[in-house]
Every structure is written in C-alpha cells, then in structure tokens.
Amino acid sequence: MIDLKQNVQYVKSVGPAKVALLNNLGIYTLEDLLTYFPREYEDRTKTKKIADLVEGDEVTIEARAVSEVSINRIRKNMTILKLIVEDDTGRCTITWFNQTYVREHIKRGETYRFFGKVTKEFNHLQMTSPVYDEVTTLKNTGRIMPVYPSTYHLSQTAIRQAVENALKMVEKKLIETLPNYLLTEYNLKDLETSLKQIHFPSSETERLQARKRLVFEELLTLQLALLELKGQTELEEGICFEKEAKMSDVINTLPFKLTKAQLKVLEEIDEDMESTKPMNRLLQGDVGSGKTVVAMIAAYKAVKSGYQVAVMAPTAILATQHLEEFKKILEPLGIKCSLLLGGTKVKEKREILEQLENGTIEVLIGTHALLTENVIFNKLGLVITDEQHRFGVRQRTAIISKGENPDVLVMTATPIPRTLALILYGDLDISIIDELPPNRKKIETYAVTKRLEERTNNFIRKNIDEGRQVYVVCPLVEEKEETGEEEKKELKSVKKWTEKYKNEIFPNYKVECIYGKMKQAEKDKIMEDFKNGNIDILVSTTVIEVGVNVPNANIMVIENAERFGLAQLHQLRGRVGRGEYQSYCILKYDSHCSQVARERMKIMQETNDGFVIAEKDLELRGTGEFFGTKQHGLPEFKITNLFIDMPMLKSVQSVALKIETEDSGLKEEKNAKLRKLVDKKLKQSVAL
Ligand code: ADP
Ligand code: MG
C-alpha cells in the first residue's frame, strides 16, 4: 500500500521549484495533490472538419502539415510562427507566438491533431496557439482536460502532469475509504476509479459518477462528524438556570412589545437554559430584527440565577453600542454591565478584571479582548457572541472554556437558508427571528446607472435640505500591479470619492470620510459628529464597520454596486431605515456589468428580506457569497457545491442518521472505514 502522506516532492515531474509553487496552492502531500480537484474542464473531444470551422470555435481538427513552420521575427520579443494544414475539406493557417520549439516537432507531410481557438484574420479563418498531438497519441487533444485553480506561476500543464504522475504512483495501491456495503447500496464507484475519472474523465457520464462518489464521501464524513459532536455536547452536564428567574420580569419593563418571533425564540432559549443540557443555539435574524434585546433577556435570566454573562462582539463600535443598550434595560434592574476593549486604559482594565473575578460585574461586554488569558470570571454561565461569521469556532471555544459548560448563544445577521443552516450548523440548534418589529418602513431600493446621476444627486440634495443625512459606500480602488495592501487601496478609494462628493457634486454640504486606518479617536469623533448631525454625507469603504445607529440617516448610496456581493449589499442597506423616516438605498452600477451583477441589482430592488436574498444568492453562485469566504467558521468543501449538491446533501443526511442510529460511535467492524474518515475529519478541522 502507498503512503498518501508522503511529500509531494516524490511525485515524478515535481522538482524543488514546483514543490514551492504547489505548496502555495496548499498542496503538500501526495494526497493533497490527488484531491486537488479541477475547477472546470475543457472538452477537447469535439472534432470538426476545416470547412466547417466557425470563428470562435474551440475544437480539434485533424490535418496534415502542408508547409514548413515559418518563423517571422516582428519585434525584439515577438516571433510569429505559421503553418499551413489541410484535411479533405480545405486548408487553414495555424499561428503560434514565440513558441519556436514547435518547429522541431512538426514535420511537413505528417498528420496531427490540433486543438485551439478559431479566429479570423483578414477574412481568413485560422487557429491560434493550438496544442497538438501526433495523430497516434491522445495527450493534449481529443480528451476532456481538467482545468485547475491555479496561480499565474504554475501552468495547467505542470499541474496536469503532476496529477497524472500521482495517479500512476497510486495505481492499484489505494485503500478504499468507504465501506463496501455503502458502495453497493448507493451504487458508487470505487475510490481509484473516481479519482482517475474526476481528473481525466473518459466521458461526461464517467465524470459525473466519479463526482457523485466523492461528494457522497465528503458530505457523509461531515454529517457523521457533526452528529458525533452534537452527541457529545448533549451528554455533558450543563447549568440549570432558575425557573424563578423569570424572563417576563424584564420583558415587562421594555418600552415596546416584543414581536411574536422574538417571543418564540425566547421560549426556546428559556427551555434550553432551564434544562441540564448545555444550550448551544444559533440565533438568526435579519439586521434590525431585534436580536440584541433577546440576548439581553437571556442575560437577565442568567444573572438572576447567580451567574455571569460574557457578550462578545466583532468590533469596538458594536460592543460599545451593545453596552449602551444593555445598560438602559438591565441597570434599572440592578445588574452591573461593563465594557472591555483592546484599547481600555490599563488602570480601568485592572479594576474591571478585579470586579469580574470577585463577581461584582455581572455582564461583561467586549471584543476579542475578552479572550485574553487574564480575563477570569467568577462564575460564567452564559456566553453570547454576536455576528458569528466573524468568529471562528476556535474563538468560540476559547471564551466557553472560561466557564464550566456555560450555555452558548450565537447571534448572526447573516441569513442562511434554513435547510442549509440545519446541515452546516449540525452542532447547534437553530432559532430564527423571521419578523421585523412593527411599523418598519421598507427601504426603497433603486439601481441606477450614470444616466440618472443628476436626478440621484438632486434627490440626495432634497433629502439633506429636509434635514436628513447620507452614507456613501465606495469600493476599494482596484490596482492591477499592487496586490494585497488593503489599507493603501482603501485610503486611495476613500480619498477619490470624498474629493468627488466634496468638491464636484456637493460643494455646499458638509462631506467627511472615515476609514479603517484612521486613529480610533479620530474615528470616534467623526462618528460622533455624524450622529449629532454635524456631517451631511459620510463617505467610507466597507473595510470599516459603521454599525452605529443613526436614525436620522435615510439614504445609503453604494458606488460601483456591481462590485459588491449580495450579502454585503444587504448588510450595507441595513444601516439606514433605523428611524422614523422613509429610507432609500441607491445602488449606482456600471451599465456594462455582468449578467450576474445585474441580477443582484434586481434582487435587491425586489426584496428587503435577508433570507430570500440568501436563497437567491445561493442560486446565483453555488455556495454563494454568504459562504464564499473562509473566515466564518463554516465547513470548507473540496468538491461539494452546496447549490448543485443540495439533493445529495439531503439524502446523505438521512444516510448518516441511519448509520449513527444503528451503530452509534461507529464501533462495528463494517463501519471501521467510516470511523477512520470521521476521526480524520475531527482531527484536522477547527471549523469542520
Ligand atoms: P439586530 O441586533 O437584530 O440587528 P437590534 O436588536 O439592534 O436588531 O434592534 C433594532 C432596533 O429595534 C433597536 O433599536 C431595538 O431597540 C428595536 N426593537 C427591538 N425589538 C423591538 C420590538 N419588538 N418593537 C419595537 N422595537 C424593537
Ligand atoms: Mg445587532
């Protein structure tokens, strides 16, 4: 048998230089290489006769070289090679640039297969820079070729060659990873065949069968691992919060009536808190649906039962805002709330830590600063994290370990379709606030192109003249040469747009900008000014979280809206519509944008419902932007595409349940292979 963990350097054709480049793609071992799946495929099986070629075709032709390869040096770094070929229907010219080695390979009178793009030059069809084979071999033409996600420095050919060699290395030596009974029952191909066919499919049917098996394995492993995790937390003994600590006691002091949805999730939370099982609950609700007050009520119950509460938010602004809201409701009820940020002064910090350890502080709100080692609770009973997608599972675990099996409530405004959430957060129970507080006006959304610029500006002027305020969000400036360096790009961007708004469009209004790199004090000052109405138009990028409540701001303008994802657009829109005024979101987009971008604009205009938007997003681009980034602790898939594979996901879920019910812990011999897969999964992933 073969060691899949061996360094990728032992694969033929992979020298030291390539090792480094493969490492960049996250490929370190033979196994990594074998499971580096193609992004897409290029079908080079389609063959045409020369007479049938059409401009734009990407096809294979089989033709005889009827000339020598001629070389023309047209510039210092540019040579053009030309060859005339013919089949029984006609002739055409083949052109290459700079690939002088072609001359050694192609012989006049011999027949070759060429695959490439058909272009037109001076009314003559030709093929440009094709790959080719001698007619007796199938290497570059006549097959379905994998296209791998790659970087500029590593060619497709290099990756293909490495994968091909890796496949040869493991031939007949691979250990099947799935139990035989599953392969038979669900009609799945064996591992070796599937790996071969996913990289170099002999037909579309074969490829789909290979994919089916690999997706099955990936999803089944995830499901089994999640079931196991969930089983474990359920076994642990948690805190039983007091029945006498009644949520209704704080609910009755609120200045508004809770919505039905809020009451329903509170009931679920209450039940969890009173049971011995540690609560592990995800609270989903759109921006403004009133999650904070729910968290506050849960905190009340914990404190009245004699425990402390930790509330963790992703940014200082949000944490500060939470503190204000918590204080308003909880302090009159005799509960002490405090704030701990990275920037909290040393002396104040010492005091807070002391009061936390002796139990004087009952609710501690803060940022990542809460995770620091010297933050010690007297009796932590409830952990609340806001905006879950910002925290990894590891951070969640770090704060949880500051108590003894505390209850956990994870809040997120990222709407995830329920079907998906159930699966992805298999280890959490889910509560959803699917209703906004009454009398919220729908934010009217308009997608506009340059043509309506003047009208848009007049509309903004009119609103400011009536006393309102405006947010402008601009995208980062794209710089072709410079990669990374968000800060620089951000600064350039904000400057460019602020100038435009300040000097060109709204010279008679107060325009200011805010950006990530600014000093905290400066940022606070600007936000304060905006809050107090001293600034009419606030320009920022999305790098900075302007999560503060400014009920007087009623217009959100998004420049180059086509460059933003649906999730982001929706979150940005949520910054307005927080007061009594009718609010607007203006999406300025480039009329030459892609079809998908146009579709996004349409969806934004049609609905304000984050869950609908999430579903649409999923539809538009597979796993969608909601799940597109790696930072949010959702599982990463090697081959699964959650949109395409939703039916598979559902059936695998029931397969997993059945297996787990019949053989909990996967102890039976027939499930030994599954045990191995799950152990590996649990070991390797922080986030699953
Ligand atoms: P989220 O955190 O879900 O985005 P918030 O908790 O910040 O939403 O609530 C938004 C605003 O709505 C807050 O000002 C809050 O006081 C208010 N609010 C919450 N619940 C209700 C309700 N049932 N009725 C009226 N206003 C509410
Ligand atoms: Mg909130």
XYZ file of C-alpha atoms and ligand atoms in Angstrom:
716
model
C 0.000 0.000 0.000
C 1.082 3.522 -0.537
C 1.752 6.328 1.909
C -0.542 9.170 0.910
C 1.080 11.474 3.421
C 4.413 11.420 1.644
C 5.766 14.718 0.452
C 4.577 15.805 -2.953
C 8.232 16.127 -3.975
C 8.335 12.369 -4.562
C 5.905 12.633 -7.424
C 7.620 12.397 -10.791
C 7.982 15.763 -12.590
C 7.746 17.669 -9.302
C 11.100 19.301 -8.682
C 12.027 21.725 -5.894
C 10.746 24.782 -7.782
C 7.388 23.151 -8.367
C 7.156 21.959 -4.780
C 7.180 25.567 -3.649
C 4.527 26.546 -6.165
C 2.335 23.594 -5.219
C 2.742 24.498 -1.553
C 1.343 27.898 -2.414
C -1.798 26.159 -3.563
C -2.000 24.251 -0.289
C -0.599 21.053 -1.791
C 1.996 19.418 0.452
C 1.372 15.708 0.215
C 0.575 13.133 -2.397
C -2.951 13.065 -1.048
C -3.316 16.836 -1.336
C -2.370 16.567 -4.970
C -4.780 13.724 -5.678
C -7.608 15.647 -4.062
C -6.807 18.928 -5.764
C -9.887 18.774 -7.923
C -10.352 20.532 -11.248
C -12.259 23.789 -11.245
C -13.709 23.014 -14.640
C -12.983 21.035 -17.775
C -12.114 21.788 -21.328
C -13.766 19.423 -23.747
C -11.237 18.715 -26.461
C -13.117 15.736 -27.806
C -15.144 17.758 -30.245
C -13.667 17.394 -33.733
C -14.520 19.362 -36.856
C -13.566 19.413 -40.483
C -11.731 22.523 -41.641
C -14.557 23.513 -43.954
C -16.980 23.551 -41.026
C -14.943 25.811 -38.747
C -16.611 28.919 -37.415
C -14.943 31.873 -35.780
C -14.877 31.430 -32.014
C -14.911 27.617 -32.085
C -12.681 25.793 -29.681
C -12.274 22.479 -31.418
C -9.947 19.754 -32.503
C -9.042 19.360 -36.162
C -7.111 16.506 -37.697
C -4.941 17.810 -40.507
C -1.741 17.310 -42.477
C 1.053 19.849 -42.444
C 1.481 21.033 -46.000
C 4.185 23.610 -45.339
C 7.205 24.022 -43.134
C 6.735 26.049 -39.983
C 7.819 29.549 -40.939
C 9.262 31.959 -38.412
C 8.930 35.711 -38.558
C 10.565 37.902 -36.040
C 8.427 41.018 -35.878
C 9.774 42.668 -32.758
C 12.533 42.112 -30.283
C 10.467 39.863 -28.101
C 7.968 38.626 -30.590
C 8.179 35.956 -33.234
C 5.290 34.598 -35.212
C 5.209 31.014 -36.409
C 2.919 29.961 -39.194
C 1.952 26.606 -40.605
C -0.481 25.633 -43.323
C -2.508 22.477 -42.804
C -5.209 20.706 -44.762
C -7.755 17.939 -44.460
C -10.067 16.558 -47.107
C -12.336 19.615 -46.882
C -9.915 22.516 -47.021
C -6.891 24.390 -45.765
C -6.221 26.708 -42.903
C -3.350 28.533 -41.271
C -2.106 27.867 -37.802
C -0.340 30.591 -35.872
C 1.790 30.476 -32.759
C 3.571 33.267 -30.962
C 7.114 32.844 -29.646
C 6.801 29.076 -29.355
C 9.782 28.436 -31.583
C 10.136 24.848 -30.370
C 7.081 23.981 -32.448
C 9.385 23.987 -35.423
C 11.281 20.977 -34.159
C 8.149 18.944 -33.602
C 6.061 19.478 -36.677
C 7.126 17.855 -39.934
C 5.781 18.648 -43.327
C 3.655 15.807 -44.696
C 2.723 14.356 -41.306
C -0.775 14.440 -39.844
C -1.511 15.922 -36.422
C -4.421 16.735 -34.200
C -4.652 20.404 -33.225
C -6.885 21.814 -30.536
C -7.326 25.546 -30.271
C -9.410 28.584 -30.856
C -10.577 29.534 -34.317
C -10.009 33.208 -35.067
C -10.357 35.386 -38.097
C -7.606 37.459 -39.660
C -8.155 39.460 -42.828
C -11.249 37.378 -43.507
C -9.340 34.101 -43.225
C -10.091 31.594 -40.544
C -7.078 30.406 -38.648
C -6.259 28.577 -35.468
C -4.222 30.441 -32.886
C -1.734 28.885 -30.474
C -3.229 25.396 -30.531
C -1.911 22.427 -28.616
C -1.260 19.369 -30.742
C -0.525 15.663 -30.810
C 0.812 13.244 -33.312
C -2.234 11.536 -34.660
C -1.477 8.283 -32.834
C -1.363 9.743 -29.322
C -4.007 11.245 -27.074
C -2.169 13.647 -24.863
C -3.212 17.226 -25.418
C -6.109 16.747 -27.783
C -9.150 14.557 -28.162
C -9.805 14.328 -24.421
C -11.646 16.125 -21.686
C -8.931 18.135 -19.967
C -9.057 19.266 -16.356
C -8.610 22.948 -15.580
C -7.266 23.514 -12.074
C -7.497 26.532 -9.845
C -4.027 27.904 -10.253
C -1.726 30.805 -9.881
C -0.030 32.608 -12.677
C 3.295 30.943 -11.999
C 2.141 27.364 -12.205
C 0.866 26.261 -15.590
C -2.076 23.976 -16.173
C 0.263 21.632 -17.983
C 2.505 21.379 -14.941
C -0.371 20.580 -12.617
C -1.881 18.093 -15.050
C 1.410 16.330 -15.407
C 1.927 16.153 -11.660
C -1.587 14.811 -11.095
C -1.193 12.291 -13.871
C 2.041 11.031 -12.353
C 0.487 10.945 -8.906
C -2.351 8.832 -10.245
C 0.151 6.422 -11.789
C 2.011 6.223 -8.482
C -1.030 5.070 -6.573
C -2.457 2.781 -9.228
C -3.780 -0.454 -7.642
C -2.302 0.664 -4.324
C -5.072 2.853 -2.953
C -7.051 1.723 0.047
C -10.765 2.154 -0.476
C -12.079 4.704 2.032
C -15.790 3.801 2.011
C -17.211 0.512 3.294
C -18.210 -1.925 0.602
C -21.804 -2.108 1.682
C -22.258 1.606 1.024
C -20.633 1.390 -2.402
C -23.073 -1.345 -3.359
C -26.146 0.102 -1.729
C -25.740 3.564 -3.225
C -24.199 2.470 -6.471
C -20.928 4.326 -6.023
C -17.675 3.898 -7.928
C -14.566 2.792 -6.080
C -12.026 5.375 -4.965
C -9.351 4.689 -7.544
C -11.697 4.888 -10.499
C -13.303 8.010 -9.100
C -10.013 9.828 -8.639
C -8.886 8.932 -12.128
C -12.154 9.970 -13.683
C -12.504 13.227 -11.803
C -9.109 14.368 -13.098
C -9.131 12.850 -16.557
C -12.674 11.827 -17.390
C -13.148 9.479 -20.309
C -16.659 10.831 -20.737
C -19.107 13.180 -19.095
C -21.031 10.239 -17.652
C -17.915 8.841 -16.053
C -17.057 12.221 -14.623
C -20.473 12.624 -13.052
C -20.286 9.192 -11.471
C -16.871 9.968 -10.054
C -18.080 13.268 -8.719
C -21.116 11.658 -7.133
C -18.941 9.274 -5.171
C -16.517 11.942 -3.994
C -19.289 14.315 -2.948
C -21.026 11.472 -1.150
C -17.893 10.734 0.827
C -17.231 14.355 1.669
C -20.755 15.053 2.853
C -21.184 11.786 4.690
C -17.984 12.350 6.631
C -19.085 15.847 7.572
C -22.538 14.716 8.627
C -21.228 11.869 10.741
C -18.683 14.158 12.402
C -21.349 16.748 13.171
C -23.695 14.131 14.600
C -20.924 12.942 16.830
C -20.080 16.440 18.067
C -23.680 17.144 18.795
C -23.998 13.854 20.662
C -21.032 14.769 22.832
C -22.266 18.177 23.933
C -25.626 16.654 24.706
C -24.005 14.195 27.052
C -22.285 16.859 29.093
C -23.937 18.201 32.168
C -24.731 21.898 31.841
C -26.194 24.583 34.051
C -29.861 24.578 35.074
C -30.837 28.209 35.335
C -33.541 29.032 37.870
C -37.211 28.750 36.982
C -37.754 31.636 39.405
C -35.558 33.937 37.344
C -38.399 34.883 35.053
C -37.799 36.424 31.651
C -41.167 38.126 31.898
C -39.815 40.318 34.716
C -37.540 42.110 32.289
C -39.887 41.861 29.325
C -42.462 43.853 31.288
C -40.050 46.742 31.698
C -39.347 47.112 27.963
C -40.549 50.265 26.196
C -42.052 48.161 23.388
C -43.929 44.935 22.835
C -41.853 42.021 21.635
C -42.741 40.532 18.286
C -44.201 37.040 18.044
C -40.938 35.840 16.576
C -38.916 37.267 19.451
C -41.236 35.619 21.971
C -40.958 32.309 20.216
C -37.156 32.253 20.226
C -37.148 33.379 23.855
C -39.296 30.404 24.702
C -36.773 28.130 23.015
C -33.913 29.795 24.827
C -35.715 29.665 28.157
C -36.303 25.963 27.792
C -32.636 25.360 26.920
C -31.471 27.434 29.859
C -33.594 25.567 32.360
C -32.609 22.128 31.106
C -29.441 20.329 32.194
C -28.215 20.085 28.638
C -25.848 22.966 27.811
C -27.504 25.357 25.384
C -25.811 25.548 22.010
C -28.060 27.728 19.983
C -27.731 29.810 16.854
C -29.970 32.846 16.781
C -30.546 34.087 13.271
C -32.308 37.283 12.443
C -32.020 39.945 9.824
C -30.443 43.293 10.644
C -32.810 45.183 12.899
C -34.959 42.202 13.775
C -34.234 42.740 17.458
C -31.673 40.147 18.436
C -29.967 42.347 20.999
C -32.981 42.585 23.229
C -33.365 38.805 23.094
C -29.752 38.429 24.198
C -30.373 40.895 26.981
C -33.333 38.958 28.298
C -31.325 35.730 28.296
C -28.558 37.590 30.142
C -31.079 38.754 32.713
C -32.137 35.186 33.434
C -28.538 34.040 33.802
C -27.635 36.858 36.196
C -30.764 36.382 38.296
C -29.781 32.720 38.587
C -26.463 33.743 40.081
C -24.219 33.562 37.010
C -22.135 35.950 34.953
C -22.562 36.646 31.249
C -19.988 37.328 28.528
C -21.063 39.149 25.375
C -18.546 39.213 22.549
C -18.897 41.486 19.508
C -16.590 41.721 16.484
C -15.834 45.450 16.673
C -15.364 48.074 19.350
C -18.155 50.194 17.914
C -20.633 47.342 18.121
C -19.529 46.334 21.613
C -19.916 49.913 22.813
C -23.356 50.098 21.290
C -24.355 46.847 22.973
C -23.182 48.180 26.312
C -25.375 51.250 25.959
C -28.414 49.125 25.140
C -27.774 46.585 27.877
C -27.283 49.312 30.446
C -30.520 51.032 29.521
C -32.589 47.957 30.297
C -30.552 45.980 32.806
C -29.124 48.630 35.142
C -32.530 49.728 36.419
C -32.971 46.078 37.393
C -29.795 46.191 39.447
C -27.471 44.428 37.054
C -23.933 45.697 36.594
C -22.686 45.767 32.981
C -19.149 46.688 31.902
C -17.147 47.085 28.747
C -13.729 45.652 27.970
C -11.950 46.589 24.753
C -8.419 46.178 23.481
C -7.990 49.897 23.997
C -9.333 50.067 27.552
C -6.899 52.004 29.774
C -4.650 49.895 31.971
C -5.961 51.235 35.257
C -9.578 50.822 34.253
C -8.843 47.382 32.894
C -7.311 46.281 36.184
C -10.394 47.406 38.006
C -12.711 45.622 35.602
C -10.758 42.393 35.830
C -10.847 42.549 39.602
C -14.571 43.162 39.719
C -15.084 40.391 37.212
C -13.162 37.921 39.295
C -14.977 38.787 42.503
C -18.322 38.731 40.754
C -19.291 42.410 41.048
C -19.552 42.769 37.299
C -22.361 40.551 36.103
C -22.377 41.214 32.388
C -19.096 41.823 30.579
C -19.350 43.065 27.008
C -16.349 43.361 24.739
C -14.352 42.413 21.700
C -11.647 39.788 21.263
C -10.168 41.368 24.375
C -12.435 39.034 26.349
C -10.389 36.088 25.131
C -7.222 37.267 26.879
C -5.869 34.901 29.477
C -6.129 37.299 32.399
C -9.863 37.741 31.893
C -11.172 35.483 34.651
C -14.820 35.136 35.507
C -16.117 34.299 38.929
C -18.957 32.159 37.637
C -19.521 32.379 33.905
C -22.854 30.827 32.976
C -23.803 32.254 29.589
C -21.732 33.161 26.560
C -23.261 35.299 23.838
C -21.376 36.005 20.629
C -22.673 38.495 18.111
C -22.115 38.268 14.378
C -20.982 34.700 14.395
C -19.371 34.770 10.976
C -16.579 36.911 12.339
C -15.506 34.434 14.970
C -14.022 31.065 14.261
C -15.109 28.038 16.194
C -11.775 28.167 17.997
C -12.539 31.594 19.423
C -15.943 30.457 20.492
C -14.289 27.573 22.305
C -11.763 29.898 23.960
C -14.441 32.021 25.573
C -16.558 28.992 26.516
C -13.642 27.469 28.384
C -13.693 30.390 30.807
C -16.742 28.794 32.431
C -17.831 25.256 33.222
C -20.051 24.142 30.363
C -21.779 27.517 30.083
C -24.779 27.928 27.846
C -23.949 29.410 24.468
C -25.988 31.696 22.274
C -24.543 32.595 18.891
C -26.201 35.515 17.115
C -25.859 36.155 13.430
C -27.360 38.581 10.973
C -26.078 36.541 8.071
C -29.203 34.913 6.824
C -28.666 31.315 5.916
C -31.433 29.318 4.304
C -32.868 27.073 6.957
C -32.239 23.845 5.064
C -28.610 24.740 4.846
C -28.221 26.025 8.370
C -29.595 22.791 9.736
C -26.884 20.957 7.960
C -23.973 23.304 8.288
C -24.501 24.082 11.922
C -25.252 20.484 12.717
C -23.787 21.031 16.166
C -26.065 23.964 17.000
C -29.795 24.228 17.478
C -31.367 26.991 15.490
C -33.771 29.781 16.324
C -34.902 32.264 13.744
C -36.441 35.700 14.147
C -38.305 35.919 10.895
C -40.233 39.099 11.510
C -39.270 42.730 11.957
C -40.668 44.975 14.700
C -43.880 46.649 13.542
C -44.013 49.924 11.635
C -40.674 49.441 9.970
C -40.851 51.024 6.564
C -39.471 49.073 3.666
C -36.212 50.585 2.463
C -36.862 51.595 -1.098
C -34.069 50.454 -3.321
C -33.134 51.826 -6.718
C -30.451 50.556 -9.017
C -29.294 53.407 -11.244
C -26.750 53.898 -13.998
C -24.792 57.012 -14.988
C -27.778 58.230 -16.930
C -29.663 59.005 -13.741
C -26.723 60.568 -11.917
C -28.112 64.102 -11.940
C -31.529 63.047 -10.742
C -29.969 60.960 -7.992
C -27.892 63.888 -6.802
C -30.915 66.151 -6.765
C -32.789 63.593 -4.747
C -29.954 63.466 -2.222
C -29.859 67.275 -2.025
C -33.569 67.406 -1.397
C -33.296 64.959 1.488
C -30.368 66.752 3.083
C -32.241 70.020 2.776
C -35.056 68.397 4.677
C -32.582 67.613 7.437
C -31.594 64.032 6.625
C -28.101 62.508 6.339
C -26.465 60.231 3.819
C -23.994 57.361 3.805
C -21.842 56.787 0.742
C -20.010 53.495 0.473
C -17.340 53.127 -2.174
C -15.461 50.026 -3.274
C -11.728 49.642 -2.893
C -9.738 51.099 -5.748
C -8.531 48.322 -7.965
C -4.844 48.396 -8.538
C -3.592 45.980 -11.104
C 0.045 45.799 -10.093
C -0.211 46.087 -6.372
C -1.645 43.021 -4.770
C -2.971 42.963 -1.251
C -2.333 46.061 0.837
C -5.947 46.687 1.652
C -5.085 49.770 3.616
C -3.438 51.580 0.768
C -6.245 50.745 -1.582
C -8.767 51.846 0.956
C -7.151 55.187 1.521
C -6.911 55.869 -2.187
C -10.503 54.910 -2.663
C -11.953 56.984 0.132
C -9.881 59.982 -0.922
C -11.001 59.727 -4.510
C -14.687 59.520 -3.672
C -14.592 62.088 -0.900
C -12.972 64.576 -3.271
C -15.661 63.918 -5.826
C -18.502 64.360 -3.359
C -16.920 67.287 -1.563
C -15.729 69.393 -4.462
C -17.655 68.302 -7.520
C -21.118 67.226 -6.518
C -21.926 68.665 -3.118
C -19.665 71.687 -2.527
C -22.302 73.331 -0.355
C -22.677 70.480 2.078
C -20.566 69.029 4.837
C -18.842 65.919 3.494
C -16.474 63.819 5.617
C -14.813 60.463 5.309
C -13.918 57.664 7.640
C -11.592 54.743 7.029
C -10.010 51.813 8.810
C -6.503 53.153 9.295
C -7.640 56.355 10.981
C -6.781 56.768 14.629
C -9.519 55.463 16.885
C -10.058 58.865 18.473
C -10.451 60.442 15.055
C -12.948 57.791 14.000
C -14.953 58.211 17.171
C -15.009 61.963 16.653
C -16.336 61.641 13.115
C -18.963 59.098 14.093
C -19.968 61.348 16.960
C -20.271 64.314 14.571
C -22.310 62.250 12.169
C -24.543 61.031 14.955
C -25.070 64.598 16.106
C -25.990 65.748 12.635
C -22.897 67.883 12.022
C -21.989 65.951 8.897
C -24.343 65.644 5.923
C -22.574 63.000 3.900
C -20.283 60.331 5.289
C -18.047 58.528 2.804
C -16.452 55.197 3.721
C -15.408 51.840 2.329
C -16.745 48.601 3.709
C -13.452 47.948 5.448
C -14.818 49.984 8.277
C -17.896 48.838 10.084
C -20.213 51.762 10.520
C -22.552 49.799 12.727
C -23.723 52.728 14.772
C -27.356 53.629 14.934
C -28.021 56.928 13.204
C -31.799 57.092 12.853
C -31.591 60.416 11.029
C -29.587 58.947 8.134
C -32.034 57.823 5.490
C -30.049 57.326 2.296
C -27.407 54.717 1.584
C -25.568 55.295 -1.680
C -23.390 52.473 -2.925
C -20.910 53.384 -5.635
C -19.985 50.658 -8.147
C -22.583 48.444 -6.585
C -21.846 45.807 -9.229
C -18.634 45.024 -7.395
C -20.340 44.018 -4.171
C -21.848 40.698 -3.278
C -25.478 40.307 -2.296
C -24.723 39.698 1.359
C -22.678 42.842 1.579
C -25.240 44.956 -0.248
C -27.926 43.748 2.075
C -25.880 44.429 5.209
C -24.999 47.907 3.986
C -28.604 48.693 3.263
C -29.403 47.765 6.856
C -27.571 50.861 8.086
C -30.481 53.046 7.081
C -34.132 52.626 7.927
C -33.426 52.798 11.635
C -35.618 55.774 12.340
C -38.997 57.223 11.545
C -38.045 58.478 8.079
C -38.672 56.699 4.815
C -35.267 55.399 3.796
C -33.620 54.698 0.472
C -30.810 52.626 -0.881
C -29.298 53.787 -4.154
C -27.204 51.261 -5.990
C -25.086 53.027 -8.605
C -23.868 50.491 -11.082
C -21.990 50.293 -14.342
C -24.287 49.506 -17.248
C -21.602 47.240 -18.721
C -21.591 44.954 -15.718
C -22.045 41.208 -15.860
C -25.358 39.426 -16.074
C -24.954 38.112 -12.542
C -24.306 41.614 -11.196
C -27.413 42.840 -12.958
C -29.373 40.001 -11.398
C -28.119 41.067 -7.970
C -29.371 44.614 -8.525
C -32.746 43.210 -9.457
C -32.979 41.054 -6.354
C -32.013 43.975 -4.121
C -34.792 46.076 -5.621
C -37.351 43.339 -5.246
C -36.878 42.334 -1.650
C -35.721 43.501 1.768
C -35.825 40.019 3.213
C -32.371 38.712 4.057
C -33.459 35.105 3.899
C -34.878 35.462 0.428
C -31.665 37.180 -0.594
C -29.589 34.352 0.837
C -31.578 31.786 -1.128
C -31.178 33.791 -4.308
C -27.506 34.215 -3.687
C -27.127 30.510 -3.313
C -28.931 30.074 -6.583
C -26.773 32.621 -8.355
C -23.436 31.224 -7.404
C -23.402 27.866 -5.804
C -22.225 28.166 -2.280
C -22.792 31.855 -2.689
C -21.083 34.815 -1.191
C -22.522 34.096 2.181
C -20.295 31.087 2.308
C -17.614 32.295 -0.024
C -15.053 33.423 2.474
C -13.003 31.227 4.687
C -13.139 33.287 7.812
C -16.539 32.480 9.157
C -16.089 29.009 10.509
C -18.293 27.215 8.032
C -17.003 23.983 6.609
C -14.907 24.146 3.510
C -15.558 21.696 0.772
C -13.098 20.195 -1.632
C -15.610 19.144 -4.199
C -19.126 19.749 -2.939
C -21.059 22.695 -4.292
C -23.891 23.318 -1.904
C -26.251 24.586 -4.509
C -25.781 21.827 -7.034
C -25.455 19.168 -4.394
C -28.420 20.078 -2.235
C -30.363 16.918 -3.177
C -27.300 14.825 -2.389
C -26.883 16.654 0.891
C -30.400 15.773 1.892
C -30.088 12.114 1.080
C -26.678 11.849 2.701
C -28.101 13.397 5.807
C -30.577 10.592 6.188
C -27.925 8.012 5.390
C -25.783 9.460 8.163
C -28.648 9.407 10.636
C -29.402 5.813 9.811
C -25.791 4.757 10.268
C -25.450 6.669 13.523
C -28.701 5.240 14.911
C -27.772 1.667 14.062
C -24.187 1.938 15.223
C -23.669 4.918 17.477
C -19.977 5.747 17.715
C -19.277 3.680 14.585
C -17.922 0.747 16.553
C -18.973 -2.101 14.290
C -16.449 -3.756 12.026
C -18.402 -2.888 8.903
C -18.113 0.805 9.761
C -14.411 0.779 10.580
C -13.615 2.742 7.447
C -16.169 5.399 8.375
C -14.694 5.626 11.860
C -11.364 6.407 10.228
C -12.835 9.106 7.996
C -14.623 10.787 10.874
C -11.592 10.698 13.151
C -9.516 12.304 10.457
C -12.143 14.995 9.917
C -12.464 15.761 13.616
C -8.720 15.958 13.990
C -7.912 18.139 11.025
C -10.520 20.831 11.169
C -11.098 23.676 13.502
C -14.305 24.614 11.847
C -15.335 21.303 10.374
P -30.437 43.416 15.472
O -29.391 43.277 16.525
O -31.212 42.161 15.276
O -29.913 43.973 14.205
P -31.469 45.297 17.275
O -31.553 44.415 18.430
O -30.324 46.242 17.188
O -31.517 44.442 15.963
O -32.854 46.084 17.143
C -33.011 47.189 16.301
C -33.844 48.240 16.973
O -35.185 47.789 17.148
C -33.351 48.606 18.326
O -33.423 49.999 18.450
C -34.332 47.930 19.278
O -34.478 48.642 20.487
C -35.609 47.945 18.490
N -36.521 46.840 18.788
C -36.200 45.567 19.056
N -37.304 44.823 19.240
C -38.353 45.642 19.061
C -39.767 45.457 19.114
N -40.316 44.275 19.383
N -40.542 46.531 18.883
C -40.002 47.719 18.600
N -38.691 47.968 18.539
C -37.863 46.942 18.773
Mg -27.249 43.726 16.284
